[in-house]
mmCIF file of C-alpha atoms in Angstrom:
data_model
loop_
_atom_site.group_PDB
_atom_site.id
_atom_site.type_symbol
_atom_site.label_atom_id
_atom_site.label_comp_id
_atom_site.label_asym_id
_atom_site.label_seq_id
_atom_site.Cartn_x
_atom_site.Cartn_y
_atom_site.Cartn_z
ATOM 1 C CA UNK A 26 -7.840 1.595 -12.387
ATOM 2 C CA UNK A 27 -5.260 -0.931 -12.119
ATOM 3 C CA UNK A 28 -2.808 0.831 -13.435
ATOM 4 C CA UNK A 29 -3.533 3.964 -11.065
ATOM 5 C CA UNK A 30 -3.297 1.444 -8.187
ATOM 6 C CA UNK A 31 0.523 -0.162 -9.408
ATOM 7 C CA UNK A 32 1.699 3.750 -10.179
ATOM 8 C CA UNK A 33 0.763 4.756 -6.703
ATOM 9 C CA UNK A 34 2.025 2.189 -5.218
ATOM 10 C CA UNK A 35 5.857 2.215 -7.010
ATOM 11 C CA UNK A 36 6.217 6.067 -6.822
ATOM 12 C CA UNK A 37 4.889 6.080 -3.142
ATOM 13 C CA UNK A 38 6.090 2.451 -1.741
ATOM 14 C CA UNK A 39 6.090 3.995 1.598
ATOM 15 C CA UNK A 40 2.439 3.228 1.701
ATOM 16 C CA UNK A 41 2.946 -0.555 1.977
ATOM 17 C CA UNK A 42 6.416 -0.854 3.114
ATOM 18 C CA UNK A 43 7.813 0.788 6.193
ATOM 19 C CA UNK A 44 10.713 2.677 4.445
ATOM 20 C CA UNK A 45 11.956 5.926 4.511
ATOM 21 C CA UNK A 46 12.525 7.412 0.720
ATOM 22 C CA UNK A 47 14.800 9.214 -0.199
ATOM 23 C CA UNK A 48 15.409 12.277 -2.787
ATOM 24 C CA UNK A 49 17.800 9.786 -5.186
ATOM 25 C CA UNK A 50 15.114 6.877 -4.323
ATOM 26 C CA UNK A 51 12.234 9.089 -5.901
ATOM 27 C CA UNK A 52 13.630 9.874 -8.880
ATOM 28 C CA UNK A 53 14.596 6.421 -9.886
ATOM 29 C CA UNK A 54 10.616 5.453 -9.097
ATOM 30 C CA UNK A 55 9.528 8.140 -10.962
ATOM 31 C CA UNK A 56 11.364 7.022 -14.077
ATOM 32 C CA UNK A 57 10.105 3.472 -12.911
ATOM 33 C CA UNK A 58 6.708 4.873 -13.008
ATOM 34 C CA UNK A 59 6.970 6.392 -16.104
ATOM 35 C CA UNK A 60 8.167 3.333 -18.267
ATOM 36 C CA UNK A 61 5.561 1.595 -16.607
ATOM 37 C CA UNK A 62 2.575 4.430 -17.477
ATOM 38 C CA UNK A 63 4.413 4.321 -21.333
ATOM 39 C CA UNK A 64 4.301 0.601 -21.265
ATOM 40 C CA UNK A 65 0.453 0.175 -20.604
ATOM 41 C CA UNK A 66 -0.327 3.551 -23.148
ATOM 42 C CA UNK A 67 -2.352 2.120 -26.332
ATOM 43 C CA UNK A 68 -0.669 5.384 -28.264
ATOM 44 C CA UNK A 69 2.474 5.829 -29.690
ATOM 45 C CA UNK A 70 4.531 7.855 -27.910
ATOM 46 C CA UNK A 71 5.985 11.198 -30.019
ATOM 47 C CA UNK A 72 9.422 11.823 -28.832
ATOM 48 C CA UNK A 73 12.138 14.687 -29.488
ATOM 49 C CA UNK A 74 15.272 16.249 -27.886
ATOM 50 C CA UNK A 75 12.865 18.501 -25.323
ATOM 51 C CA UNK A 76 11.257 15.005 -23.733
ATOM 52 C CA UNK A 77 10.978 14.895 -20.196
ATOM 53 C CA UNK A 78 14.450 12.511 -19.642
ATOM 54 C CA UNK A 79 11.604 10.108 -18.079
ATOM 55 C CA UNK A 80 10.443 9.454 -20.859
ATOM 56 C CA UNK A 81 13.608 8.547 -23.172
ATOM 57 C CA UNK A 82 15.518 6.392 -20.597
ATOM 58 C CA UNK A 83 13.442 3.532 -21.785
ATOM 59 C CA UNK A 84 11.861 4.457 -25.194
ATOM 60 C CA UNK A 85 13.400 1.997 -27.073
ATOM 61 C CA UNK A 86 12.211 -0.972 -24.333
ATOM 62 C CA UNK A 87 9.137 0.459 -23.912
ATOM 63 C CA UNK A 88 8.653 0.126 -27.573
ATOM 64 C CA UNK A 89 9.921 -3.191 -28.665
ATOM 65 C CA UNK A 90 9.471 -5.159 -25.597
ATOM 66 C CA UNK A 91 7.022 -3.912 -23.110
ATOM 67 C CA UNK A 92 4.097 -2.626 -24.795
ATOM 68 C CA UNK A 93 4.028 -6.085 -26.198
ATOM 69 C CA UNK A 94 4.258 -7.920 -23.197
ATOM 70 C CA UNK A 95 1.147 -5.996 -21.759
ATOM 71 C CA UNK A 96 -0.765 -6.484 -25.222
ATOM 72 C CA UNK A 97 -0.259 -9.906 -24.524
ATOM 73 C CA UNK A 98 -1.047 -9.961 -21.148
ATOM 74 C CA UNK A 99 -4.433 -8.831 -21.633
ATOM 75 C CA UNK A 100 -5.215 -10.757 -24.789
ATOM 76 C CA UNK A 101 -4.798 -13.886 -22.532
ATOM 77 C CA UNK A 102 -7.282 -12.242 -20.239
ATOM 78 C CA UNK A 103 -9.871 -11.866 -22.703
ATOM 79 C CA UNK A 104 -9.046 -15.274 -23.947
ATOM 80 C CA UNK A 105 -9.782 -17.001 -20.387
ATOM 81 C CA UNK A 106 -13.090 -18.270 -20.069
ATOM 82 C CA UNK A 107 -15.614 -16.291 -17.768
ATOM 83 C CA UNK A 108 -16.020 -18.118 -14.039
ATOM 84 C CA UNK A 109 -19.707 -18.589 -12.931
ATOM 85 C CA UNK A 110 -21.377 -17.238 -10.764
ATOM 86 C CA UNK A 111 -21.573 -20.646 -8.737
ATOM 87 C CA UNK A 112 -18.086 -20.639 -8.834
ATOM 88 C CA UNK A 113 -17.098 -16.782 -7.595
ATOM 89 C CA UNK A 114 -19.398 -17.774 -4.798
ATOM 90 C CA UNK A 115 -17.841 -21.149 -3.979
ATOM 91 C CA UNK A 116 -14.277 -19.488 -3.834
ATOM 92 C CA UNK A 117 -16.132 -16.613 -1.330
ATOM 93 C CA UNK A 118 -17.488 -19.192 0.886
ATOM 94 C CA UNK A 119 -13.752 -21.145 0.937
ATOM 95 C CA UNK A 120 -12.247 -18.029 1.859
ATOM 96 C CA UNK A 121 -14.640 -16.774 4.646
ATOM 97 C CA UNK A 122 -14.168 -19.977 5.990
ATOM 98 C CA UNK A 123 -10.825 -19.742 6.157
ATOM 99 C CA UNK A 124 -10.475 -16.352 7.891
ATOM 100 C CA UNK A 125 -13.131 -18.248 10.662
ATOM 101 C CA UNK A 126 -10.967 -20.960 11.031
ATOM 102 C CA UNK A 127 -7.933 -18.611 11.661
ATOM 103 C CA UNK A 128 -9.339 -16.552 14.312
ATOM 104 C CA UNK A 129 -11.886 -14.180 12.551
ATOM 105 C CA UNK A 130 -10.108 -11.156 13.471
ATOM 106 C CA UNK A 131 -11.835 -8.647 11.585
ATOM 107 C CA UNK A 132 -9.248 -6.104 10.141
ATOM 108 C CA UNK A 133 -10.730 -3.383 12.131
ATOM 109 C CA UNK A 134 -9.324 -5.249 15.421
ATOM 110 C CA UNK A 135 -6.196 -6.576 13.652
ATOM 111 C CA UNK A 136 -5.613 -2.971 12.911
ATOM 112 C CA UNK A 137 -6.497 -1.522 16.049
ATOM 113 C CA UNK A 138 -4.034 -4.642 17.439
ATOM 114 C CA UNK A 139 -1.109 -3.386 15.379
ATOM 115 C CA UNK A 140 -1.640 0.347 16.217
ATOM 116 C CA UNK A 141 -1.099 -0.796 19.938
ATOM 117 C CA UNK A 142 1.490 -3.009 19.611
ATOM 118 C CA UNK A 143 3.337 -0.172 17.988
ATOM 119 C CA UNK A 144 1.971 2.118 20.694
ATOM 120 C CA UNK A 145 3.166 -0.140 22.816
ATOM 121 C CA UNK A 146 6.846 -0.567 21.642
ATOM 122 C CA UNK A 147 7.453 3.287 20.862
ATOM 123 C CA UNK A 148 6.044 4.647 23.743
ATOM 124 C CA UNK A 149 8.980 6.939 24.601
ATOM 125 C CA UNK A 150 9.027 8.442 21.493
ATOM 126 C CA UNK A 151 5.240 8.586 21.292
ATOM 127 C CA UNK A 152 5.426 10.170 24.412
ATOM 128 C CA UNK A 153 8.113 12.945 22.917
ATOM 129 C CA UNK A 154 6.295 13.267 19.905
ATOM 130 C CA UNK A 155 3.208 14.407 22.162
ATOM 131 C CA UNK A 156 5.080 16.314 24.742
ATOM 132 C CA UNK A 157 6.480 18.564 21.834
ATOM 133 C CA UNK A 158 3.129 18.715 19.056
ATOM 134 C CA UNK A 159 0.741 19.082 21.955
ATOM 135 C CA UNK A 160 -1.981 17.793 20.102
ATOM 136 C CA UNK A 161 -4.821 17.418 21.804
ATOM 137 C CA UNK A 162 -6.552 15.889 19.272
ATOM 138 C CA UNK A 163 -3.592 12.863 18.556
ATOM 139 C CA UNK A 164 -4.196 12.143 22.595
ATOM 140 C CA UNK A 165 -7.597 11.570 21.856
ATOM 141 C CA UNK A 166 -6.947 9.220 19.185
ATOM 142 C CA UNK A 167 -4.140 7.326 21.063
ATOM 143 C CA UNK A 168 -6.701 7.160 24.222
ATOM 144 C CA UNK A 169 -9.552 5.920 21.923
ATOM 145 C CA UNK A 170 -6.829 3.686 20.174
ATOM 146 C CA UNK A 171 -6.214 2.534 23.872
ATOM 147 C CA UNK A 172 -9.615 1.694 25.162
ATOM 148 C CA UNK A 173 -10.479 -0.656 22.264
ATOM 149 C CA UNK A 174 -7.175 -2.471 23.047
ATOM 150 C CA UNK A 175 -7.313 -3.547 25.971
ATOM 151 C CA UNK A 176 -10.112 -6.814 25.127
ATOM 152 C CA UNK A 177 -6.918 -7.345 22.377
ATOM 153 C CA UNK A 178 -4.158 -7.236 25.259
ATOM 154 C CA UNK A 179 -5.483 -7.092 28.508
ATOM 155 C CA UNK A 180 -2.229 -8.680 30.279
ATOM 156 C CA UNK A 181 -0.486 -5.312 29.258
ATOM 157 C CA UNK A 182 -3.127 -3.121 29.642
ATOM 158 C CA UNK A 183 -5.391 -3.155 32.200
ATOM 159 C CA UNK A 184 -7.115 -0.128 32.652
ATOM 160 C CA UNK A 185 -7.042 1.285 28.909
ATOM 161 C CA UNK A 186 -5.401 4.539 29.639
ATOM 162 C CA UNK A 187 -2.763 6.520 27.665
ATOM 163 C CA UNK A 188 -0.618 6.599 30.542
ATOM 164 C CA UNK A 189 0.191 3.404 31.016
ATOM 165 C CA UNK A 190 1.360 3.041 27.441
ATOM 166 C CA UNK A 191 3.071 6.173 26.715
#
């Protein structure tokens, strides 16, 4: 699973980061990707002239450096000693406190916050986007989006309706 998780996440960094990626920027993930995916592999990998070019870029690392470096990674993990149940729910308790004592905003508000700000600060080109899709179904969201705001920003938004953001 973890390794499903990093591969997503350097073939499609979009997802986290607000980039735009390019054609050039893909392929150099994708071989990213790959020596990654080779590195964590527990089999040898057979190679020959008609390998994907992926693949062969780093072979030779792959093999004598970062396989081992994983291997080892994970030994140390099996090494550690297990935490206790006393303790997994002593670091829970420090860390709920923590969100109370900054605010508590639950990340369905936080999101719901950052949706409107960006609402909010693209609303020309929101208001473009939905002149030319005619969506009737994105207004709905944005409207929704709206009315849950306004408890988050009600010095911008009084009322909670699309037109006075977009």
């Amino acid at each position: 699973v973890p390794l499903r998780f990093w591969i997503s996440i350097i073939k499609n960094p979009e997802f986290v980061l607000d980039i735009h990626k390019t054609a050039t920027v893909d392929n150099c993930l994708s071989v990213v990707a790959q020596a990654f995916m080779d590195s964590c592999s527990v089999s040898d990998m057979r190679l020959s002239k008609d390998s994907p070019s992926t693949k062969l870029l780093y072979a030779k690392e792959v093999k004598e450096s970062y396989r081992s470096r994983i291997q080892s990674y994970y030994s140390e993990i099996r090494g550690m000693s297990q935490i206790s149940e006393a303790a997994m729910a002593g670091m829970m308790n420090d860390a709920s406190q923590r969100h109370r004592e900054a605010g508590g905003i639950l990340p369905k508000e936080a999101a719901v916050y950052e949706l409107y700000k960006y609402a909010s600060d693209y609303s020309d080109e929101v208001s473009d986007a939905l002149e030319e899709d005619n969506r009737t179904g994105l207004v709905k969201i944005l409207e929704g989006l709206l009315n849950e705001a306004p408890p988050l920003n009600s010095a911008n938004n009084s009322t909670g309706q699309l037109s006075h953001v977009v």
